[in-house]
Structure formats: structure tokens, C-alpha cells
């Protein structure tokens, strides 16, 4: 399935709303990128896109990328070092496991929303909201393809 038609207009709106809500409760910055393919290694593709979106530039090193490869039906959730240094080992696995429950039913929009919410809750524990928070990274879904 083409990356741009992976989510309906309504699902896209729900995803962006979930990002906005999550970012109200923590200083982390969440992005969703939908690519067509992941290449050979979905984790590597996610890392490449993380940098190509400039997500390593957050002040607290707490950017989180939900990377989906729509044709391959694969995804990865990765975070910057500020998060990985402090969260438990199962942090990302918990988020992914929840999303897989939805993805199995082909509820991709709902799965992303659930993953973003869970991620936001967890991030709030380690990165509480700060005064004068700025939106360091756009909340819109991006569609960059892995190289
Ligand atoms: Ca922010
Ligand atoms: Ca943001």
C-alpha cells in the first residue's frame, strides 16, 4: 500500500491530535513517518529517517520516531539517547506490543494513536512538561522514504 494512502484523512487527524496531546504532558517530541519500504533493515531505516528529519536536534535528546513501512508492513519505534539512557529496557517493546495488537486487526490509525499515547504517558514520567515548552519538531505526519 502506498505510504500516502496508508491512513485515512480521519486517521491522520487522530494521529496528529494524539501527538499534540502527548506533547502537552511531557517535553519529549514525537513524530510519525510513513515510508513505502524499509529496505533490508527496518531499525536502520528508522535511524536514517530520524536523522534526515533532524530529530537528533532536540534540546533534551528526547525525540521519538514511529517509523512505518507501509508496503512491507513493518514498523519500528526509536528514541534519542536522552530517553534510552533513562527508560527501562522494555520501554519500546511495551509500546510496540500494544501497537501490534491493533495492527493485526489492520487498525493502523488506532494502533499508532495507542502507541503514541502510551509513549506519551511513559515519557511524562522521565521528561515532565517544562515551562515555556516549545514545539521543537512538527506534529504533522511525514512521508520520507528510506534510502
Ligand atoms: Ca515540546
Ligand atoms: Ca512536536
mmCIF file of C-alpha atoms in Angstrom, residues 6 33-46 66-77 99-100 103 108:
data_model
loop_
_atom_site.group_PDB
_atom_site.id
_atom_site.type_symbol
_atom_site.label_atom_id
_atom_site.label_comp_id
_atom_site.label_asym_id
_atom_site.label_seq_id
_atom_site.Cartn_x
_atom_site.Cartn_y
_atom_site.Cartn_z
ATOM 1 C CA UNK A 6 -1.830 4.067 4.496
ATOM 2 C CA UNK A 33 6.939 8.927 9.412
ATOM 3 C CA UNK A 34 5.266 6.632 6.907
ATOM 4 C CA UNK A 35 7.583 5.304 4.196
ATOM 5 C CA UNK A 36 6.777 2.907 1.390
ATOM 6 C CA UNK A 37 9.518 0.427 2.195
ATOM 7 C CA UNK A 38 12.009 -0.194 4.957
ATOM 8 C CA UNK A 39 14.835 -1.572 2.853
ATOM 9 C CA UNK A 40 16.636 -4.514 4.399
ATOM 10 C CA UNK A 41 16.612 -3.410 7.995
ATOM 11 C CA UNK A 42 13.641 -1.587 9.491
ATOM 12 C CA UNK A 43 15.635 -0.367 12.504
ATOM 13 C CA UNK A 44 18.354 1.081 10.289
ATOM 14 C CA UNK A 45 15.742 2.704 8.081
ATOM 15 C CA UNK A 46 14.150 4.275 11.164
ATOM 16 C CA UNK A 66 7.308 5.993 14.930
ATOM 17 C CA UNK A 67 8.519 4.635 11.602
ATOM 18 C CA UNK A 68 6.127 2.669 9.409
ATOM 19 C CA UNK A 69 6.954 0.955 6.117
ATOM 20 C CA UNK A 70 3.528 0.640 4.541
ATOM 21 C CA UNK A 71 4.342 -1.829 1.760
ATOM 22 C CA UNK A 72 6.482 -4.061 3.948
ATOM 23 C CA UNK A 73 4.020 -3.985 6.843
ATOM 24 C CA UNK A 74 6.884 -3.345 9.215
ATOM 25 C CA UNK A 75 7.459 -0.692 11.801
ATOM 26 C CA UNK A 76 9.900 0.466 14.454
ATOM 27 C CA UNK A 77 9.747 2.902 17.345
ATOM 28 C CA UNK A 99 0.576 -1.412 18.567
ATOM 29 C CA UNK A 100 0.867 -4.931 17.164
ATOM 30 C CA UNK A 103 -2.014 -3.753 13.516
ATOM 31 C CA UNK A 108 -3.282 1.153 11.787
#
